[in-house]
PDB file of C-alpha atoms in Angstrom:
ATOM      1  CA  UNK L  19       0.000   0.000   0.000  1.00  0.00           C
ATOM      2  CA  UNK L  20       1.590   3.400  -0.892  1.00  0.00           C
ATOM      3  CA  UNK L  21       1.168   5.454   2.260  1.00  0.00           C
ATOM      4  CA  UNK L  22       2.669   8.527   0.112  1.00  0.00           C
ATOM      5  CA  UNK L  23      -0.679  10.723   0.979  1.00  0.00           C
ATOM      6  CA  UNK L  24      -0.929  10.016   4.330  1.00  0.00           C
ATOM      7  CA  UNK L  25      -0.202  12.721   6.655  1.00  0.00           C
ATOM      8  CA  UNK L  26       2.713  11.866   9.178  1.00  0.00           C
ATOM      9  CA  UNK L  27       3.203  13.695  12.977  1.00  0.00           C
ATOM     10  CA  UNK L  28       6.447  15.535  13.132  1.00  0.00           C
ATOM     11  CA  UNK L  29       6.932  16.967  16.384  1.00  0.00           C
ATOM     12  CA  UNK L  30       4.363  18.543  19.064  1.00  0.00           C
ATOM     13  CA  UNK L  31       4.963  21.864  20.378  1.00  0.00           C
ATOM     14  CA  UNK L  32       5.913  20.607  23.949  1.00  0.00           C
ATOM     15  CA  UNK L  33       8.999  19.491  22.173  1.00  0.00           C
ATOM     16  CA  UNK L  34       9.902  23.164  20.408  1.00  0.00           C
ATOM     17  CA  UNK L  35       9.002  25.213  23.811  1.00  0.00           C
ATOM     18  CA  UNK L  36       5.299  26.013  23.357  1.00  0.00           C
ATOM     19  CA  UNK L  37       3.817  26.838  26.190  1.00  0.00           C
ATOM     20  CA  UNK L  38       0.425  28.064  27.210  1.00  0.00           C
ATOM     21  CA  UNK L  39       0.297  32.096  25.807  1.00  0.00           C
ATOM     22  CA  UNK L  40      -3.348  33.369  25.226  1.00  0.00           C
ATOM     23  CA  UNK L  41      -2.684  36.067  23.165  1.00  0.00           C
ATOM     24  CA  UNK L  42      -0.670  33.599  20.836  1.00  0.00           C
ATOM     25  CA  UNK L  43      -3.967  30.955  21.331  1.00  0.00           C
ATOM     26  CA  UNK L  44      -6.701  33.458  20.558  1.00  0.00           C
ATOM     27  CA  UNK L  45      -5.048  35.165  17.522  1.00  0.00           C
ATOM     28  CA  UNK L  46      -4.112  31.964  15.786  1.00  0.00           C
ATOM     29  CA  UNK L  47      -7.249  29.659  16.927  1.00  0.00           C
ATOM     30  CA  UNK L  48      -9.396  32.033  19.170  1.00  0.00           C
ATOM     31  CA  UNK L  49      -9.225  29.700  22.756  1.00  0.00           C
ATOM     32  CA  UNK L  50      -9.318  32.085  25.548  1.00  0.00           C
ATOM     33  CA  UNK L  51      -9.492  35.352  22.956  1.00  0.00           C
ATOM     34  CA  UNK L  52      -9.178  38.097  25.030  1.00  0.00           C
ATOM     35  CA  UNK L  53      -7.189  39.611  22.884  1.00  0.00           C
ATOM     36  CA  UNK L  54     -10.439  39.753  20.075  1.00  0.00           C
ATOM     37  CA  UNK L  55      -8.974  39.047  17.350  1.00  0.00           C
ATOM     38  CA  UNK L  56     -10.659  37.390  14.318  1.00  0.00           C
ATOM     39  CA  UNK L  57      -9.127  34.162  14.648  1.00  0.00           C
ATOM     40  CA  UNK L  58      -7.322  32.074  11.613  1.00  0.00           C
ATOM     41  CA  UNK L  59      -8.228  29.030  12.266  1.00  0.00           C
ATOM     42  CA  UNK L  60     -11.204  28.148  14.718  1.00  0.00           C
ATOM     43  CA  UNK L  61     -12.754  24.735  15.730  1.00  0.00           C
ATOM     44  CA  UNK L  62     -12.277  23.679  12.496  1.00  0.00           C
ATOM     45  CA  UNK L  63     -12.219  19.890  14.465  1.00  0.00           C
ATOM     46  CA  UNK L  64      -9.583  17.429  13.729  1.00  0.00           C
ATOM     47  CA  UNK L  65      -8.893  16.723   9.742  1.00  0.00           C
ATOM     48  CA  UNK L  66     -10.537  13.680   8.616  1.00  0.00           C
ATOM     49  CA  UNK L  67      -7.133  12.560   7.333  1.00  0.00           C
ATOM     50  CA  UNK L  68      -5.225  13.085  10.595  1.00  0.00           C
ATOM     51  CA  UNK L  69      -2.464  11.257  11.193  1.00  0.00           C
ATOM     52  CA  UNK L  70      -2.334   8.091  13.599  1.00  0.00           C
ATOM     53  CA  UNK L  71      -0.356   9.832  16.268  1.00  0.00           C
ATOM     54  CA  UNK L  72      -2.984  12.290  16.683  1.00  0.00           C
ATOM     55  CA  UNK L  73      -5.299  10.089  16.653  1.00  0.00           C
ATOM     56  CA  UNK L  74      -3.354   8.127  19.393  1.00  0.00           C
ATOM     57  CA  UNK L  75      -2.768  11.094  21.381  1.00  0.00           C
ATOM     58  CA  UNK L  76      -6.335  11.711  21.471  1.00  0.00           C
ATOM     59  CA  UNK L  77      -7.565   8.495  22.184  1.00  0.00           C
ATOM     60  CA  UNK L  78      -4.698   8.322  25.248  1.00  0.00           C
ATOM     61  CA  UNK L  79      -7.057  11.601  27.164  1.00  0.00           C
ATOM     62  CA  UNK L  80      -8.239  10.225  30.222  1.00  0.00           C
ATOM     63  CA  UNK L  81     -11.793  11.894  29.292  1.00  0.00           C
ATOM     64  CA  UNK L  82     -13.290  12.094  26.185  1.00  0.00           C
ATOM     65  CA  UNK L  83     -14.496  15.631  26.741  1.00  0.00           C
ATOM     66  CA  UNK L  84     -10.687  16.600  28.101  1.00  0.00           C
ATOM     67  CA  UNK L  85      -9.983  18.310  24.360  1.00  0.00           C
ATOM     68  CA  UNK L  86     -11.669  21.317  23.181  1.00  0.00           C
ATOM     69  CA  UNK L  87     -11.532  23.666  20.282  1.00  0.00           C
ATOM     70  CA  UNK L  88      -9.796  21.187  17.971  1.00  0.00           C
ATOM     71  CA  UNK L  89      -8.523  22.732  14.893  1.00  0.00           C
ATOM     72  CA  UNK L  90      -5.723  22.821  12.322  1.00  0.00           C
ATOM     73  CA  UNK L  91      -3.928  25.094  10.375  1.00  0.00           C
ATOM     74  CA  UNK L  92      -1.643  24.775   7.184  1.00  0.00           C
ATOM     75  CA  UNK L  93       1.394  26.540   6.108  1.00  0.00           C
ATOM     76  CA  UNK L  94       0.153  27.782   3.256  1.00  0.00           C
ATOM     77  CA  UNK L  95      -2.318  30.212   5.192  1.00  0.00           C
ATOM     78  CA  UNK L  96       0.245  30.812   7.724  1.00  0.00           C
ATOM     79  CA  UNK L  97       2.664  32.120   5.003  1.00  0.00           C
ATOM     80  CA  UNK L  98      -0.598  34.248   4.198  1.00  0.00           C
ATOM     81  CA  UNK L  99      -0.859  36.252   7.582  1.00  0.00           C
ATOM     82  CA  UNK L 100      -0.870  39.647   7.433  1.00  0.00           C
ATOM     83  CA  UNK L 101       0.947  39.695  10.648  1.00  0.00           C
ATOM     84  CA  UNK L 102       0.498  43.417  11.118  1.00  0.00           C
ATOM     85  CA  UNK L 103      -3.993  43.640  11.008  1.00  0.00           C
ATOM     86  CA  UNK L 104      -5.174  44.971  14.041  1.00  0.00           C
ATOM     87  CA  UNK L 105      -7.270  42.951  16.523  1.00  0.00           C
ATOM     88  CA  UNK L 106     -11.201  44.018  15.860  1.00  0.00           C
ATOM     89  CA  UNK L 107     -11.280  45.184  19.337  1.00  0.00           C
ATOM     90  CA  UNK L 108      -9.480  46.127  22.701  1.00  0.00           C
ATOM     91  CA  UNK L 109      -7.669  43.246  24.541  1.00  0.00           C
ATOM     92  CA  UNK L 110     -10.204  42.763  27.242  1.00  0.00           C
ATOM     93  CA  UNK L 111      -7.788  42.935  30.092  1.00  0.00           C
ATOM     94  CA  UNK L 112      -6.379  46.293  31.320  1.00  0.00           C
ATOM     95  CA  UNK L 113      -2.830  46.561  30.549  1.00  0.00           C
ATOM     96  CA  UNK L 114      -0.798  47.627  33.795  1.00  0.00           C
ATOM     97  CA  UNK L 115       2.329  49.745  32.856  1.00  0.00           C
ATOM     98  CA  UNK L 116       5.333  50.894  35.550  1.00  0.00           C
ATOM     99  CA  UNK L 117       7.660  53.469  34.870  1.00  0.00           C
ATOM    100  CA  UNK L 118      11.500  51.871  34.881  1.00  0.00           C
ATOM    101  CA  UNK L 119      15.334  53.704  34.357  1.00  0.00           C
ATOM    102  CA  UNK L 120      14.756  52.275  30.592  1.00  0.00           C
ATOM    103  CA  UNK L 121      10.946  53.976  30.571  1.00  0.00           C
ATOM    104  CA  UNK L 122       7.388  52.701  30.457  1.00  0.00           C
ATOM    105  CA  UNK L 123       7.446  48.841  30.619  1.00  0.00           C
ATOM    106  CA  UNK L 124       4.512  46.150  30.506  1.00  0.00           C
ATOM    107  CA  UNK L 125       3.964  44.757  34.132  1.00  0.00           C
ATOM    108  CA  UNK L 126       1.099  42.595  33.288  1.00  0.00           C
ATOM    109  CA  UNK L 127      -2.654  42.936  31.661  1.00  0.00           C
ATOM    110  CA  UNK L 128      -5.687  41.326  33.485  1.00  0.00           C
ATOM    111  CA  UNK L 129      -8.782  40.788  33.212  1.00  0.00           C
ATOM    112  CA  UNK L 130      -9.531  41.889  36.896  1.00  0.00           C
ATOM    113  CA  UNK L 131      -6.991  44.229  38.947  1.00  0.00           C
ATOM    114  CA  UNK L 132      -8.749  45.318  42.248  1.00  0.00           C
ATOM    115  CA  UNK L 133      -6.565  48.538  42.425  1.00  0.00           C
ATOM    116  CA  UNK L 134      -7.815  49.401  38.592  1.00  0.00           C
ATOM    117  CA  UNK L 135     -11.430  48.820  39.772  1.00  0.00           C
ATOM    118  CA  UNK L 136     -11.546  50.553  43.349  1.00  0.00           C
ATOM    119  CA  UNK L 137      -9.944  53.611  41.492  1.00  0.00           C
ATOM    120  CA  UNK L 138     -12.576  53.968  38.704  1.00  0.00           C
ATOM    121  CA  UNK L 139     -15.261  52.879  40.482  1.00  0.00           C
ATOM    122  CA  UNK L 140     -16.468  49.332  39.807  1.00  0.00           C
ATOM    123  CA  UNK L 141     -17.539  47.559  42.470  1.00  0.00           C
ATOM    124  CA  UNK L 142     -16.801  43.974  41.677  1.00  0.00           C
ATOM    125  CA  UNK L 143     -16.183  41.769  38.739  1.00  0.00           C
ATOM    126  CA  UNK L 144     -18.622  41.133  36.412  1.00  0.00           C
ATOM    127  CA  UNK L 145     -18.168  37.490  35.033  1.00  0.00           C
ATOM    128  CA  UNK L 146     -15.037  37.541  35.556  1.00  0.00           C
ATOM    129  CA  UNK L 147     -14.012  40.781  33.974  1.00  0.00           C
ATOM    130  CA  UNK L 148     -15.145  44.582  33.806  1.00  0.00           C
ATOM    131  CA  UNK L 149     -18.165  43.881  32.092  1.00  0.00           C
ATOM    132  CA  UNK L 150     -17.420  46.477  29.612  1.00  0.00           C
ATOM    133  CA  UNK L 151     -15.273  47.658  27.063  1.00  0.00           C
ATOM    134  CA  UNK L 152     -12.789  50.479  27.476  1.00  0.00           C
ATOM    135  CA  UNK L 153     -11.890  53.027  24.008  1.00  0.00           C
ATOM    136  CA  UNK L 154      -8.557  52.133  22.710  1.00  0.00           C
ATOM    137  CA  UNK L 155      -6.038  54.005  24.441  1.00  0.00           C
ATOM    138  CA  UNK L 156      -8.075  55.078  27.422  1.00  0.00           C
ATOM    139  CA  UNK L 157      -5.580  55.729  30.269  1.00  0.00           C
ATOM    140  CA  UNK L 158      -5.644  55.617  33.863  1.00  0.00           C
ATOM    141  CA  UNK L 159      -2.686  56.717  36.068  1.00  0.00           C
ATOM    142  CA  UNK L 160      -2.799  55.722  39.436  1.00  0.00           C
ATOM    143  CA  UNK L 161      -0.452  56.449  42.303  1.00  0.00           C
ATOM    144  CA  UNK L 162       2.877  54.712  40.238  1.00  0.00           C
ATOM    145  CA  UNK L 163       1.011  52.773  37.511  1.00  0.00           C
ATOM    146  CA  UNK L 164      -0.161  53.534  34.460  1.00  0.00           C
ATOM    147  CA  UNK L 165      -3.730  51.583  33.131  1.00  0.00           C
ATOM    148  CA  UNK L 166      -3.778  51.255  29.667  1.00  0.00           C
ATOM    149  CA  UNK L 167      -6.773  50.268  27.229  1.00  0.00           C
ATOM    150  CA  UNK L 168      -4.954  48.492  24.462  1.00  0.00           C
ATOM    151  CA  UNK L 169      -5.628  46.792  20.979  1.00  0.00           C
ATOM    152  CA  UNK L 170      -3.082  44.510  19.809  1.00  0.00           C
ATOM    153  CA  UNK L 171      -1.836  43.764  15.868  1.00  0.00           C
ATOM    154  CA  UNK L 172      -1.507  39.931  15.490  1.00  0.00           C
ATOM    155  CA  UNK L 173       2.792  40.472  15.582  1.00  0.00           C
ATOM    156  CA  UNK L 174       2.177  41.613  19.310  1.00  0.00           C
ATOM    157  CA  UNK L 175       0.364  38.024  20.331  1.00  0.00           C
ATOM    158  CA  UNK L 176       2.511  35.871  18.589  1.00  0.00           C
ATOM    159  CA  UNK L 177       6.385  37.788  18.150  1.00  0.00           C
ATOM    160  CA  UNK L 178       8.876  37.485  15.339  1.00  0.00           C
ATOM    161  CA  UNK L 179      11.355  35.960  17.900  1.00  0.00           C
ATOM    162  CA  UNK L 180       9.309  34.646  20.355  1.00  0.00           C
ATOM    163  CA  UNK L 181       8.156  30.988  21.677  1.00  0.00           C
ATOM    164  CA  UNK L 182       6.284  30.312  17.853  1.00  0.00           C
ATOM    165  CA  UNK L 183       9.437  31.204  16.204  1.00  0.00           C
ATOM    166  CA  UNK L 184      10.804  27.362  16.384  1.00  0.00           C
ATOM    167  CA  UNK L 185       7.407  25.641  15.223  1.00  0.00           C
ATOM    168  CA  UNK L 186       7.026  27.985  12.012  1.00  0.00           C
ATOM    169  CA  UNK L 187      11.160  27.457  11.106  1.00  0.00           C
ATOM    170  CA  UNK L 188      10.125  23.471  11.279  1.00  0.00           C
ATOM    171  CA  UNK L 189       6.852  24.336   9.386  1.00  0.00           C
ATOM    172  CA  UNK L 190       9.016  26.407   6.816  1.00  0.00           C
ATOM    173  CA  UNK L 191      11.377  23.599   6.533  1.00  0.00           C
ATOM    174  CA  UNK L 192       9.037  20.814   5.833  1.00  0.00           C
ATOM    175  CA  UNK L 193       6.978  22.718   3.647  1.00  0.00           C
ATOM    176  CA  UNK L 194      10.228  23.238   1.526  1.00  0.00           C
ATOM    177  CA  UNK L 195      10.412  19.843   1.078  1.00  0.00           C
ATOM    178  CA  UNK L 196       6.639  18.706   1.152  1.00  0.00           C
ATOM    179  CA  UNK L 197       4.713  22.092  -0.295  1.00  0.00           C
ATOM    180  CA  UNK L 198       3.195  24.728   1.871  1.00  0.00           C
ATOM    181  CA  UNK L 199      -0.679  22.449   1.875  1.00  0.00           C
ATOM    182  CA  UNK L 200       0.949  19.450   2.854  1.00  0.00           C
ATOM    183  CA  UNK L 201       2.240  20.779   6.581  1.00  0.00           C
ATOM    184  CA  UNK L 202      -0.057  21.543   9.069  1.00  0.00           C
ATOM    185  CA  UNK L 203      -0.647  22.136  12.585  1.00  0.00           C
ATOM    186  CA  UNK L 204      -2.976  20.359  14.606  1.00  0.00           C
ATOM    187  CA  UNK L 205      -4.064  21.434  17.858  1.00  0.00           C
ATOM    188  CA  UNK L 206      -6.145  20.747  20.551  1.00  0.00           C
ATOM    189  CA  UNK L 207      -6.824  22.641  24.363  1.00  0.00           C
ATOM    190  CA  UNK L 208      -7.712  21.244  27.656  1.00  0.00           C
ATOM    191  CA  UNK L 209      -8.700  23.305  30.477  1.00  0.00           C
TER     192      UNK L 209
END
């Protein structure tokens, strides 16, 4: 039997440093998207065609339920990305800024800061969050930190050097050798 079509695993993302990063999971496949952006690839499930050792890895889950938001994504339309669009909205969470010898440095963003909320007023979260929007750029300084209402382009979820950089140079490498349809990424998320 010529197995020449069949679609073979490579490596998982464990292996190349992936680690959980929301802004990186809700820009490319819109788990957790806090970040609102229109996602590339969503629930698209897992390809009919997958190979075995997804399969395998799937069938090893102690629940059935245990994967969510399955979903896939090939080369080809991440060679596409147009790495500088702007997410449709603001990041949900309030970005929290500090003032440092080298100037105004990211501290953290959340979706729920007790300080932010006393300070402007809201009493307590609402589902886990503000329960509202804030206008893009809307700034709050308080005592030594700066609150920032921010909207992220897709290069600021998932970096030209950052954690992603490894999986797209394997990507590149086996689509050189394969064609950019014929490697994809397959992905799953567990809570």
């Amino acid at each position: 039997m010529d197995d020449s079509s069949a679609w073979h695993a490579a490596f998982d993302l464990y292996s190349l440093g992936v680690d959980r990063n929301y802004d990186a999971f809700g820009c490319l496949f819109g788990v957790r998207n806090y970040v609102n952006f229109r996602p590339l690839a969503p629930n698209r499930g897992i390809p009919i065609d997958a190979s075995e050792t997804v399969r395998a890895e799937l069938d090893r889950l102690p629940w059935p339920d245990q994967a969510h938001s399955c979903t896939w994504i090939t080369w080809a339309e991440l060679k596409a990305v147009d790495w500088d669009e702007m997410a449709e909205r603001p990041d949900s969470r309030i970005h929290e800024y500090r003032d440092t010898p080298h100037g105004l440095r990211l501290v953290g963003k959340a979706s729920w800061s007790p300080r932010f909320a006393r300070a402007v007023g809201i009493p307590e979260p609402v589902a886990g969050g503000y329960g509202q929007e804030w206008p893009e750029g809307s700034e709050w300084l308080i005592d030594d930190v700066l609150f920032r209402s921010v909207k992220l382009c897709r290069r600021d979820a998932v970096t030209d050097t950052g954690e992603w950089q490894p999986v797209w140079n394997a990507m590149k490498a086996l689509a050189e050798q394969h064609g950019d349809e014929n490697v994809r990424l397959v992905v799953w998320f567990d809570d």
